[in-house]
Amino acid sequence: MSFLAILAGIFEGFGVTATITFYGMLYAVPFALVFGILQHFTAGPARVVVTSIIEFWRSSPVIILLFVFYYSLPSFGITLSGITVGAMALGLNIGGYGSQSVRAALQALDPGQVEAGRALGLRRLQILALIELPQAFKAMTPTFINQFIQLIKGTALVSLITLTDMTFRAKEISQLQYNPVGTYTALLVAYFLVCYPATIFGRWVEKRVSIEGRGQRDL
Amino acid sequence: MDMTSPQAAGAAQTDIAVEITGLDKWYGSFHVLKDIGLSVRAGEQVVICGPSGSGKSTLIRCINQLEQHERGRIMVNSREVGPKVRDMHEIRRDVGMVFQHFNLFPHLTVLRNCTLALTRARGMARREAEAVARHYLERVRIPEKADKYPSQLSGGQQQRVAIARALCMNPKVMLFDEPTSALDPEMIKEVLEVMTRLAEDGMTMLCVTHEMGFARKVADRIVFMDGGCIVEEAPPATFFDAPKTDRARLFLSQIL
């Protein structure tokens, strides 16, 4: 089996890798935004609750989350598909990190921005939507792109809950061909081929965002 | 110039723009404002001065509730303001504020800085709001910067945009919190000129400033604060030429 044939074989798992990444983002982005904003707004006991939820997803090893949700929940009568478990565990783990960049970006803004919005008679949520978030997005973009790439790479773990992603395909091929060196090299190349375009796309997004937000304050 | 014709109508309804009685505020255990009483008539220009840490900024920030007081009563345009007032955002729409560091929105053009609250808080149509904004940008003499971003402007220009932004809301009272303190000396003049014209048009103004030339020329009254108290309150001529208290005399000898 030639290197290219192995690579082609591995890419048969691309669909699953892409699906997990896509659904993972659907968990990660809303979670990051909602919990990052909640952490920015809440105080006292409410904040403890918000922080605990974030920390549960952020501080647990993804592989253990996968096993718990995939292998343990069925004994409590809850059966989730591999795709669901993979997307949720990876997505919310990444979303946990993402929430921290949302919170940090919001907290890094000059408090004068919120004050100016209040002084103009805007409501608090209007200030968030019109003044804080647009500026925070700019600060968040590089981290978000990093985390997107982390998520793509993280999907390799779903091969452990029986999903036929690129990593799972590589394991199959290496067992059939007795060629672990060739196969895992091909797997590395495969992930590079997927992730590098994402990096390039990320740079493009970053550039666009910084053109739009030309207005860095300089006092 | 009639920047303030609607203010004149407001003045007919009530004579008092801001009425503060028995105001106390603490930062933790630090008593920052002590039993403040201050009344400002509509159309009056009041300059608040005093050494740093005397509570002047905190006082005017209480008027639009960017700071909350613990005791006392503040009436703005005949409505009480305070931590428990639910529609504070509505009351704030009639109180313009200009900050030391401008606080323009860096992600929005100058024009959008000025129209944001008109469209979002007042519900005005975008085109109408832009007409209002261009009118006031004209007044502060930078109509040509409407499509620039704040970072493309000098400090003095940014502060004039900030004044235009506040004026767009057609406020009944304008609060100035050290508007020239962050500016290079050559830019102070252009901002003070705009403020002077605003005062001449009869805008009700409370200014915290160290610009004593401006104070002497424009103010109807000087309020001198020290240690969280109003120590002296007098017309500018009296305050500058014959201050009554030793504290004011010392302050003036250091600043002039």
PDB file of N, CA, C and O in Angstrom, chain A residues 110-124 126 129-132 134-135 211-219, chain B residues 61 64-66 89-90 92-93 95 97 99 101-108 113 116-117 120-121 149 151-152 158 165-166 169:
ATOM      1  N   ASP A 110     -11.564  48.966  28.862  1.00  0.00           N
ATOM      2  CA  ASP A 110     -11.549  50.142  29.724  1.00  0.00           C
ATOM      3  C   ASP A 110     -12.945  50.332  30.332  1.00  0.00           C
ATOM      4  O   ASP A 110     -13.933  50.390  29.601  1.00  0.00           O
ATOM      5  N   PRO A 111     -13.047  50.415  31.672  1.00  0.00           N
ATOM      6  CA  PRO A 111     -14.363  50.614  32.282  1.00  0.00           C
ATOM      7  C   PRO A 111     -15.045  51.893  31.779  1.00  0.00           C
ATOM      8  O   PRO A 111     -16.272  52.008  31.829  1.00  0.00           O
ATOM      9  N   GLY A 112     -14.261  52.818  31.270  1.00  0.00           N
ATOM     10  CA  GLY A 112     -14.816  54.045  30.705  1.00  0.00           C
ATOM     11  C   GLY A 112     -15.774  53.784  29.553  1.00  0.00           C
ATOM     12  O   GLY A 112     -16.667  54.582  29.291  1.00  0.00           O
ATOM     13  N   GLN A 113     -15.599  52.659  28.875  1.00  0.00           N
ATOM     14  CA  GLN A 113     -16.485  52.328  27.763  1.00  0.00           C
ATOM     15  C   GLN A 113     -17.911  52.075  28.255  1.00  0.00           C
ATOM     16  O   GLN A 113     -18.862  52.570  27.680  1.00  0.00           O
ATOM     17  N   VAL A 114     -18.005  51.295  29.323  1.00  0.00           N
ATOM     18  CA  VAL A 114     -19.324  51.015  29.890  1.00  0.00           C
ATOM     19  C   VAL A 114     -19.916  52.300  30.475  1.00  0.00           C
ATOM     20  O   VAL A 114     -21.101  52.597  30.286  1.00  0.00           O
ATOM     21  N   GLU A 115     -19.071  53.074  31.141  1.00  0.00           N
ATOM     22  CA  GLU A 115     -19.556  54.328  31.733  1.00  0.00           C
ATOM     23  C   GLU A 115     -20.102  55.266  30.669  1.00  0.00           C
ATOM     24  O   GLU A 115     -21.145  55.908  30.862  1.00  0.00           O
ATOM     25  N   ALA A 116     -19.395  55.342  29.527  1.00  0.00           N
ATOM     26  CA  ALA A 116     -19.859  56.218  28.458  1.00  0.00           C
ATOM     27  C   ALA A 116     -21.219  55.741  27.954  1.00  0.00           C
ATOM     28  O   ALA A 116     -22.119  56.547  27.709  1.00  0.00           O
ATOM     29  N   GLY A 117     -21.373  54.429  27.830  1.00  0.00           N
ATOM     30  CA  GLY A 117     -22.654  53.883  27.400  1.00  0.00           C
ATOM     31  C   GLY A 117     -23.763  54.182  28.395  1.00  0.00           C
ATOM     32  O   GLY A 117     -24.870  54.571  28.017  1.00  0.00           O
ATOM     33  N   ARG A 118     -23.435  54.041  29.685  1.00  0.00           N
ATOM     34  CA  ARG A 118     -24.444  54.333  30.706  1.00  0.00           C
ATOM     35  C   ARG A 118     -24.804  55.807  30.701  1.00  0.00           C
ATOM     36  O   ARG A 118     -25.967  56.184  30.783  1.00  0.00           O
ATOM     37  N   ALA A 119     -23.775  56.656  30.578  1.00  0.00           N
ATOM     38  CA  ALA A 119     -24.014  58.096  30.602  1.00  0.00           C
ATOM     39  C   ALA A 119     -24.908  58.523  29.436  1.00  0.00           C
ATOM     40  O   ALA A 119     -25.628  59.510  29.538  1.00  0.00           O
ATOM     41  N   LEU A 120     -24.867  57.768  28.343  1.00  0.00           N
ATOM     42  CA  LEU A 120     -25.707  58.105  27.193  1.00  0.00           C
ATOM     43  C   LEU A 120     -27.126  57.560  27.335  1.00  0.00           C
ATOM     44  O   LEU A 120     -27.967  57.777  26.473  1.00  0.00           O
ATOM     45  N   GLY A 121     -27.365  56.815  28.406  1.00  0.00           N
ATOM     46  CA  GLY A 121     -28.715  56.317  28.642  1.00  0.00           C
ATOM     47  C   GLY A 121     -29.015  54.991  27.982  1.00  0.00           C
ATOM     48  O   GLY A 121     -30.172  54.634  27.792  1.00  0.00           O
ATOM     49  N   LEU A 122     -27.979  54.236  27.621  1.00  0.00           N
ATOM     50  CA  LEU A 122     -28.206  52.900  27.069  1.00  0.00           C
ATOM     51  C   LEU A 122     -28.466  51.926  28.215  1.00  0.00           C
ATOM     52  O   LEU A 122     -27.967  52.109  29.322  1.00  0.00           O
ATOM     53  N   ARG A 123     -29.237  50.888  27.921  1.00  0.00           N
ATOM     54  CA  ARG A 123     -29.472  49.842  28.909  1.00  0.00           C
ATOM     55  C   ARG A 123     -28.246  48.933  28.979  1.00  0.00           C
ATOM     56  O   ARG A 123     -27.480  48.851  28.035  1.00  0.00           O
ATOM     57  N   ARG A 124     -28.142  48.198  30.105  1.00  0.00           N
ATOM     58  CA  ARG A 124     -26.945  47.395  30.314  1.00  0.00           C
ATOM     59  C   ARG A 124     -26.722  46.381  29.188  1.00  0.00           C
ATOM     60  O   ARG A 124     -25.592  46.204  28.725  1.00  0.00           O
ATOM     61  N   GLN A 126     -27.764  46.544  26.137  1.00  0.00           N
ATOM     62  CA  GLN A 126     -27.391  47.266  24.915  1.00  0.00           C
ATOM     63  C   GLN A 126     -25.898  47.594  24.950  1.00  0.00           C
ATOM     64  O   GLN A 126     -25.206  47.489  23.939  1.00  0.00           O
ATOM     65  N   ALA A 129     -24.034  44.476  24.064  1.00  0.00           N
ATOM     66  CA  ALA A 129     -24.141  44.080  22.659  1.00  0.00           C
ATOM     67  C   ALA A 129     -23.508  45.093  21.711  1.00  0.00           C
ATOM     68  O   ALA A 129     -22.925  44.709  20.699  1.00  0.00           O
ATOM     69  N   LEU A 130     -23.632  46.366  22.037  1.00  0.00           N
ATOM     70  CA  LEU A 130     -23.187  47.396  21.085  1.00  0.00           C
ATOM     71  C   LEU A 130     -21.778  47.894  21.344  1.00  0.00           C
ATOM     72  O   LEU A 130     -21.102  48.372  20.439  1.00  0.00           O
ATOM     73  N   ILE A 131     -21.348  47.816  22.594  1.00  0.00           N
ATOM     74  CA  ILE A 131     -20.065  48.434  22.939  1.00  0.00           C
ATOM     75  C   ILE A 131     -19.034  47.413  23.407  1.00  0.00           C
ATOM     76  O   ILE A 131     -17.910  47.377  22.907  1.00  0.00           O
ATOM     77  N   GLU A 132     -19.427  46.556  24.353  1.00  0.00           N
ATOM     78  CA  GLU A 132     -18.433  45.637  24.932  1.00  0.00           C
ATOM     79  C   GLU A 132     -18.085  44.483  23.993  1.00  0.00           C
ATOM     80  O   GLU A 132     -16.924  44.242  23.686  1.00  0.00           O
ATOM     81  N   PRO A 134     -18.531  43.870  20.676  1.00  0.00           N
ATOM     82  CA  PRO A 134     -17.794  44.107  19.429  1.00  0.00           C
ATOM     83  C   PRO A 134     -16.300  44.332  19.662  1.00  0.00           C
ATOM     84  O   PRO A 134     -15.469  43.904  18.860  1.00  0.00           O
ATOM     85  N   GLN A 135     -15.974  44.997  20.760  1.00  0.00           N
ATOM     86  CA  GLN A 135     -14.555  45.238  21.036  1.00  0.00           C
ATOM     87  C   GLN A 135     -13.878  43.981  21.583  1.00  0.00           C
ATOM     88  O   GLN A 135     -12.720  43.697  21.280  1.00  0.00           O
ATOM     89  N   ILE A 211      -8.852  45.161  10.778  1.00  0.00           N
ATOM     90  CA  ILE A 211      -9.121  46.284   9.873  1.00  0.00           C
ATOM     91  C   ILE A 211     -10.424  46.966  10.283  1.00  0.00           C
ATOM     92  O   ILE A 211     -10.497  48.181  10.378  1.00  0.00           O
ATOM     93  N   GLU A 212     -11.426  46.145  10.573  1.00  0.00           N
ATOM     94  CA  GLU A 212     -12.706  46.727  10.962  1.00  0.00           C
ATOM     95  C   GLU A 212     -12.606  47.522  12.242  1.00  0.00           C
ATOM     96  O   GLU A 212     -13.208  48.560  12.396  1.00  0.00           O
ATOM     97  N   GLY A 213     -11.823  47.015  13.163  1.00  0.00           N
ATOM     98  CA  GLY A 213     -11.731  47.679  14.458  1.00  0.00           C
ATOM     99  C   GLY A 213     -10.564  48.632  14.508  1.00  0.00           C
ATOM    100  O   GLY A 213      -9.953  48.757  15.559  1.00  0.00           O
ATOM    101  N   ARG A 214     -10.292  49.279  13.390  1.00  0.00           N
ATOM    102  CA  ARG A 214      -9.170  50.216  13.318  1.00  0.00           C
ATOM    103  C   ARG A 214      -8.966  51.057  14.580  1.00  0.00           C
ATOM    104  O   ARG A 214      -7.889  51.489  14.878  1.00  0.00           O
ATOM    105  N   GLY A 215     -10.078  51.273  15.280  1.00  0.00           N
ATOM    106  CA  GLY A 215     -10.013  52.290  16.324  1.00  0.00           C
ATOM    107  C   GLY A 215      -9.361  51.876  17.611  1.00  0.00           C
ATOM    108  O   GLY A 215      -9.986  51.896  18.640  1.00  0.00           O
ATOM    109  N   GLN A 216      -8.105  51.500  17.608  1.00  0.00           N
ATOM    110  CA  GLN A 216      -7.420  51.341  18.893  1.00  0.00           C
ATOM    111  C   GLN A 216      -7.304  52.718  19.534  1.00  0.00           C
ATOM    112  O   GLN A 216      -6.966  53.675  18.865  1.00  0.00           O
ATOM    113  N   ARG A 217      -7.626  52.783  20.820  1.00  0.00           N
ATOM    114  CA  ARG A 217      -7.469  54.073  21.496  1.00  0.00           C
ATOM    115  C   ARG A 217      -5.994  54.401  21.610  1.00  0.00           C
ATOM    116  O   ARG A 217      -5.211  53.578  22.017  1.00  0.00           O
ATOM    117  N   ASP A 218      -5.648  55.593  21.219  1.00  0.00           N
ATOM    118  CA  ASP A 218      -4.346  56.010  21.687  1.00  0.00           C
ATOM    119  C   ASP A 218      -4.483  57.389  22.291  1.00  0.00           C
ATOM    120  O   ASP A 218      -4.930  58.324  21.671  1.00  0.00           O
ATOM    121  N   LEU A 219      -4.162  57.451  23.528  1.00  0.00           N
ATOM    122  CA  LEU A 219      -4.402  58.696  24.269  1.00  0.00           C
ATOM    123  C   LEU A 219      -3.183  59.587  24.189  1.00  0.00           C
ATOM    124  O   LEU A 219      -2.079  59.108  24.151  1.00  0.00           O
TER     125      LEU A 219
ATOM    126  N   ARG B  61     -20.178  62.550  39.355  1.00  0.00           N
ATOM    127  CA  ARG B  61     -20.546  61.202  38.906  1.00  0.00           C
ATOM    128  C   ARG B  61     -21.749  60.650  39.662  1.00  0.00           C
ATOM    129  O   ARG B  61     -22.414  59.725  39.195  1.00  0.00           O
ATOM    130  N   ASN B  64     -25.263  61.620  37.705  1.00  0.00           N
ATOM    131  CA  ASN B  64     -25.854  60.671  36.745  1.00  0.00           C
ATOM    132  C   ASN B  64     -25.678  59.222  37.201  1.00  0.00           C
ATOM    133  O   ASN B  64     -25.828  58.298  36.424  1.00  0.00           O
ATOM    134  N   GLN B  65     -25.360  59.079  38.510  1.00  0.00           N
ATOM    135  CA  GLN B  65     -25.342  57.752  39.137  1.00  0.00           C
ATOM    136  C   GLN B  65     -24.330  56.794  38.524  1.00  0.00           C
ATOM    137  O   GLN B  65     -24.545  55.583  38.536  1.00  0.00           O
ATOM    138  N   LEU B  66     -23.220  57.323  38.012  1.00  0.00           N
ATOM    139  CA  LEU B  66     -22.097  56.432  37.719  1.00  0.00           C
ATOM    140  C   LEU B  66     -21.474  56.013  39.042  1.00  0.00           C
ATOM    141  O   LEU B  66     -20.787  55.001  39.122  1.00  0.00           O
ATOM    142  N   HIS B  89     -31.640  54.760  33.316  1.00  0.00           N
ATOM    143  CA  HIS B  89     -31.146  54.960  31.943  1.00  0.00           C
ATOM    144  C   HIS B  89     -31.944  56.039  31.223  1.00  0.00           C
ATOM    145  O   HIS B  89     -31.416  56.742  30.376  1.00  0.00           O
ATOM    146  N   GLU B  90     -33.223  56.182  31.589  1.00  0.00           N
ATOM    147  CA  GLU B  90     -34.019  57.240  30.954  1.00  0.00           C
ATOM    148  C   GLU B  90     -33.616  58.614  31.462  1.00  0.00           C
ATOM    149  O   GLU B  90     -33.528  59.576  30.692  1.00  0.00           O
ATOM    150  N   ARG B  92     -30.728  59.431  32.568  1.00  0.00           N
ATOM    151  CA  ARG B  92     -29.384  59.756  32.069  1.00  0.00           C
ATOM    152  C   ARG B  92     -29.405  60.342  30.663  1.00  0.00           C
ATOM    153  O   ARG B  92     -28.482  61.030  30.261  1.00  0.00           O
ATOM    154  N   ARG B  93     -30.452  60.016  29.908  1.00  0.00           N
ATOM    155  CA  ARG B  93     -30.516  60.529  28.537  1.00  0.00           C
ATOM    156  C   ARG B  93     -30.590  62.047  28.508  1.00  0.00           C
ATOM    157  O   ARG B  93     -30.261  62.664  27.508  1.00  0.00           O
ATOM    158  N   VAL B  95     -28.942  63.918  30.686  1.00  0.00           N
ATOM    159  CA  VAL B  95     -27.757  64.424  31.378  1.00  0.00           C
ATOM    160  C   VAL B  95     -26.527  64.014  30.558  1.00  0.00           C
ATOM    161  O   VAL B  95     -26.170  62.846  30.505  1.00  0.00           O
ATOM    162  N   MET B  97     -22.569  63.735  29.596  1.00  0.00           N
ATOM    163  CA  MET B  97     -21.327  63.699  30.374  1.00  0.00           C
ATOM    164  C   MET B  97     -20.116  63.633  29.453  1.00  0.00           C
ATOM    165  O   MET B  97     -20.103  62.891  28.464  1.00  0.00           O
ATOM    166  N   PHE B  99     -15.991  62.970  29.618  1.00  0.00           N
ATOM    167  CA  PHE B  99     -15.025  62.347  30.520  1.00  0.00           C
ATOM    168  C   PHE B  99     -13.606  62.862  30.280  1.00  0.00           C
ATOM    169  O   PHE B  99     -13.279  63.312  29.188  1.00  0.00           O
ATOM    170  N   HIS B 101     -10.986  61.041  29.858  1.00  0.00           N
ATOM    171  CA  HIS B 101     -10.336  60.255  28.803  1.00  0.00           C
ATOM    172  C   HIS B 101     -11.255  60.019  27.605  1.00  0.00           C
ATOM    173  O   HIS B 101     -11.145  59.001  26.933  1.00  0.00           O
ATOM    174  N   PHE B 102     -12.169  60.935  27.388  1.00  0.00           N
ATOM    175  CA  PHE B 102     -13.074  60.956  26.212  1.00  0.00           C
ATOM    176  C   PHE B 102     -14.039  59.777  26.176  1.00  0.00           C
ATOM    177  O   PHE B 102     -15.217  59.966  25.936  1.00  0.00           O
ATOM    178  N   ASN B 103     -13.480  58.562  26.343  1.00  0.00           N
ATOM    179  CA  ASN B 103     -14.308  57.345  26.291  1.00  0.00           C
ATOM    180  C   ASN B 103     -15.141  57.248  25.023  1.00  0.00           C
ATOM    181  O   ASN B 103     -16.290  56.827  25.069  1.00  0.00           O
ATOM    182  N   LEU B 104     -14.569  57.613  23.907  1.00  0.00           N
ATOM    183  CA  LEU B 104     -15.245  57.361  22.636  1.00  0.00           C
ATOM    184  C   LEU B 104     -15.216  55.861  22.375  1.00  0.00           C
ATOM    185  O   LEU B 104     -14.365  55.156  22.915  1.00  0.00           O
ATOM    186  N   PHE B 105     -16.129  55.394  21.544  1.00  0.00           N
ATOM    187  CA  PHE B 105     -16.162  53.972  21.216  1.00  0.00           C
ATOM    188  C   PHE B 105     -15.208  53.728  20.050  1.00  0.00           C
ATOM    189  O   PHE B 105     -15.492  54.144  18.929  1.00  0.00           O
ATOM    190  N   PRO B 106     -14.093  53.045  20.284  1.00  0.00           N
ATOM    191  CA  PRO B 106     -13.044  52.963  19.265  1.00  0.00           C
ATOM    192  C   PRO B 106     -13.433  52.144  18.040  1.00  0.00           C
ATOM    193  O   PRO B 106     -12.852  52.318  16.981  1.00  0.00           O
ATOM    194  N   HIS B 107     -14.439  51.271  18.189  1.00  0.00           N
ATOM    195  CA  HIS B 107     -14.807  50.414  17.068  1.00  0.00           C
ATOM    196  C   HIS B 107     -15.845  51.071  16.158  1.00  0.00           C
ATOM    197  O   HIS B 107     -16.281  50.461  15.189  1.00  0.00           O
ATOM    198  N   LEU B 108     -16.255  52.282  16.505  1.00  0.00           N
ATOM    199  CA  LEU B 108     -17.285  52.957  15.708  1.00  0.00           C
ATOM    200  C   LEU B 108     -16.735  54.259  15.142  1.00  0.00           C
ATOM    201  O   LEU B 108     -15.865  54.893  15.740  1.00  0.00           O
ATOM    202  N   ASN B 113     -20.495  57.017  16.700  1.00  0.00           N
ATOM    203  CA  ASN B 113     -20.363  57.369  18.114  1.00  0.00           C
ATOM    204  C   ASN B 113     -21.478  58.314  18.525  1.00  0.00           C
ATOM    205  O   ASN B 113     -22.040  58.200  19.603  1.00  0.00           O
ATOM    206  N   LEU B 116     -25.247  56.489  17.990  1.00  0.00           N
ATOM    207  CA  LEU B 116     -25.556  55.214  18.655  1.00  0.00           C
ATOM    208  C   LEU B 116     -26.712  55.339  19.659  1.00  0.00           C
ATOM    209  O   LEU B 116     -27.701  54.612  19.587  1.00  0.00           O
ATOM    210  N   ALA B 117     -26.569  56.275  20.578  1.00  0.00           N
ATOM    211  CA  ALA B 117     -27.598  56.392  21.619  1.00  0.00           C
ATOM    212  C   ALA B 117     -28.888  56.985  21.065  1.00  0.00           C
ATOM    213  O   ALA B 117     -29.981  56.662  21.541  1.00  0.00           O
ATOM    214  N   ARG B 120     -30.453  53.890  19.375  1.00  0.00           N
ATOM    215  CA  ARG B 120     -30.727  52.760  20.261  1.00  0.00           C
ATOM    216  C   ARG B 120     -31.473  53.138  21.534  1.00  0.00           C
ATOM    217  O   ARG B 120     -32.246  52.344  22.056  1.00  0.00           O
ATOM    218  N   ALA B 121     -31.196  54.334  22.065  1.00  0.00           N
ATOM    219  CA  ALA B 121     -31.865  54.706  23.309  1.00  0.00           C
ATOM    220  C   ALA B 121     -33.090  55.568  23.032  1.00  0.00           C
ATOM    221  O   ALA B 121     -34.116  55.458  23.702  1.00  0.00           O
ATOM    222  N   TYR B 149     -12.301  57.102  12.390  1.00  0.00           N
ATOM    223  CA  TYR B 149     -12.388  56.403  13.674  1.00  0.00           C
ATOM    224  C   TYR B 149     -11.686  57.256  14.733  1.00  0.00           C
ATOM    225  O   TYR B 149     -10.764  58.020  14.405  1.00  0.00           O
ATOM    226  N   SER B 151      -9.362  56.780  16.783  1.00  0.00           N
ATOM    227  CA  SER B 151      -7.899  56.705  16.857  1.00  0.00           C
ATOM    228  C   SER B 151      -7.231  57.555  15.785  1.00  0.00           C
ATOM    229  O   SER B 151      -6.034  57.815  15.851  1.00  0.00           O
ATOM    230  N   GLN B 152      -7.991  57.971  14.784  1.00  0.00           N
ATOM    231  CA  GLN B 152      -7.408  58.783  13.718  1.00  0.00           C
ATOM    232  C   GLN B 152      -7.473  60.274  14.043  1.00  0.00           C
ATOM    233  O   GLN B 152      -7.078  61.097  13.230  1.00  0.00           O
ATOM    234  N   GLN B 158     -10.839  64.399  19.610  1.00  0.00           N
ATOM    235  CA  GLN B 158     -11.622  63.331  20.245  1.00  0.00           C
ATOM    236  C   GLN B 158     -12.534  63.905  21.315  1.00  0.00           C
ATOM    237  O   GLN B 158     -13.693  63.524  21.438  1.00  0.00           O
ATOM    238  N   ARG B 165     -21.104  64.151  20.908  1.00  0.00           N
ATOM    239  CA  ARG B 165     -21.865  62.934  21.193  1.00  0.00           C
ATOM    240  C   ARG B 165     -22.863  63.173  22.324  1.00  0.00           C
ATOM    241  O   ARG B 165     -24.013  62.736  22.264  1.00  0.00           O
ATOM    242  N   ALA B 166     -22.391  63.867  23.371  1.00  0.00           N
ATOM    243  CA  ALA B 166     -23.278  64.147  24.501  1.00  0.00           C
ATOM    244  C   ALA B 166     -24.382  65.122  24.088  1.00  0.00           C
ATOM    245  O   ALA B 166     -25.545  64.948  24.466  1.00  0.00           O
ATOM    246  N   MET B 169     -27.837  64.074  22.344  1.00  0.00           N
ATOM    247  CA  MET B 169     -28.982  63.600  23.116  1.00  0.00           C
ATOM    248  C   MET B 169     -29.848  64.764  23.596  1.00  0.00           C
ATOM    249  O   MET B 169     -30.840  64.559  24.284  1.00  0.00           O
TER     250      MET B 169
END
